[in-house]
GROMACS .gro file of C-alpha atoms in nm:
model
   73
    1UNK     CA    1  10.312  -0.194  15.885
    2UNK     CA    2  10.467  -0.505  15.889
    3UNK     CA    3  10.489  -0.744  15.538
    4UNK     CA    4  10.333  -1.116  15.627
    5UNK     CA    5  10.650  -1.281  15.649
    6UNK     CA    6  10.742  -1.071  15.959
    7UNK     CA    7  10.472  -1.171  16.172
    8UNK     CA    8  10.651  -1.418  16.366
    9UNK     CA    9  10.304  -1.643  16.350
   10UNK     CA   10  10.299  -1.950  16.477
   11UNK     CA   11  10.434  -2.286  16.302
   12UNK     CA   12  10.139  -2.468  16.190
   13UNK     CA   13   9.917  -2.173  16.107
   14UNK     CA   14   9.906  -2.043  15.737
   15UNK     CA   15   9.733  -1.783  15.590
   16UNK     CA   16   9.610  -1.905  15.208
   17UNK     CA   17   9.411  -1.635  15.093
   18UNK     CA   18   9.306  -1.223  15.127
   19UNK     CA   19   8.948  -1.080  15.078
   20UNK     CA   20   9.047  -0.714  15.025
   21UNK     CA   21   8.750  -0.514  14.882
   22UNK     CA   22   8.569  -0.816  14.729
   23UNK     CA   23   8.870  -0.896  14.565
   24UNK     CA   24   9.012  -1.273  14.690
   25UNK     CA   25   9.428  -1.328  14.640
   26UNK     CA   26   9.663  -1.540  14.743
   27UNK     CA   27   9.902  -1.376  14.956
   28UNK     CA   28  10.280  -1.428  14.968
   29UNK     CA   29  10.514  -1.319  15.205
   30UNK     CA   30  10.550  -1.019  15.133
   31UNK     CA   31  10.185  -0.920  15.149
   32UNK     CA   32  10.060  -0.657  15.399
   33UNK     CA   33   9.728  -0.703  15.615
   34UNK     CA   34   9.496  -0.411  15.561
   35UNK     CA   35   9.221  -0.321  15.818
   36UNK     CA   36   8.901  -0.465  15.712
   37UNK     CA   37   9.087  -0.742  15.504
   38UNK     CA   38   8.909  -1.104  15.572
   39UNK     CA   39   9.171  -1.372  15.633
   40UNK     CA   40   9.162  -1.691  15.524
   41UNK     CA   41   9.353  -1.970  15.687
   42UNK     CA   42   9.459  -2.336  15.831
   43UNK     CA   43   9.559  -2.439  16.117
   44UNK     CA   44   9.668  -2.714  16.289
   45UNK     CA   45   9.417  -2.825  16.587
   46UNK     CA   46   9.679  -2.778  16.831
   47UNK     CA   47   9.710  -2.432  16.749
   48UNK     CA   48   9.350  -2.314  16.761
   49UNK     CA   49   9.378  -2.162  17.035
   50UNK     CA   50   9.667  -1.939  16.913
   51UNK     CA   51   9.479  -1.855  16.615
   52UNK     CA   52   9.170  -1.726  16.765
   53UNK     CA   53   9.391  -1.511  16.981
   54UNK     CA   54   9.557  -1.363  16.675
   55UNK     CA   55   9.283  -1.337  16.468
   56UNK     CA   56   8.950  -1.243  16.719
   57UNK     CA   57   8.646  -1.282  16.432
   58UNK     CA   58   8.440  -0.970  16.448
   59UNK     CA   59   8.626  -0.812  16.729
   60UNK     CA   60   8.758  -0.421  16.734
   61UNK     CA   61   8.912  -0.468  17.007
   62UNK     CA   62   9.303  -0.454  16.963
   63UNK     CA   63   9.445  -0.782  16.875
   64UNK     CA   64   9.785  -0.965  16.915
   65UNK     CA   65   9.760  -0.936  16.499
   66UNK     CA   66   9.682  -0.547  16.537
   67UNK     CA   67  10.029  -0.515  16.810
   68UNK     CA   68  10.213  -0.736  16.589
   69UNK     CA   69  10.129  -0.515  16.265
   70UNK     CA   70  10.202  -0.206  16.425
   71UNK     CA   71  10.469  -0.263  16.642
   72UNK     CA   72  10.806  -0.062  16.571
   73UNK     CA   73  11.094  -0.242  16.507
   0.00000   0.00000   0.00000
């Protein structure tokens, strides 16, 4: 597990907010993603694309969010 703030995301994309177990927070950067956590966030239009590549809505499939969580340093 990786802490928010070592994601590496993209400039321009911010994540403002967690839905963990009908719970909504705001995360900082030291927050860890969960699996079945909803993400709320903005983006910048020129980095839509990137964002629905990291974060595929309703998809199980793994994601560039699920390699960059799990990857080992």
């Amino acid at each position: 597990h990786k802490p928010i703030k070592d994601l590496n995301l993209p400039e321009g994309l911010l994540i403002v907010a967690l839905v963990r177990e009908n719970q909504v927070f705001i995360p900082n950067g030291d927050t860890y993603l969960k699996p079945y956590d909803h993400v709320v966030l903005f983006c910048i239009h020129d980095k839509l694309g990137e964002m629905k590549t990291i974060f595929q809505v309703g998809n199980t499939r793994k994601t560039l969010l699920n390699q960059l969580l799990w990857r080992k340093k």
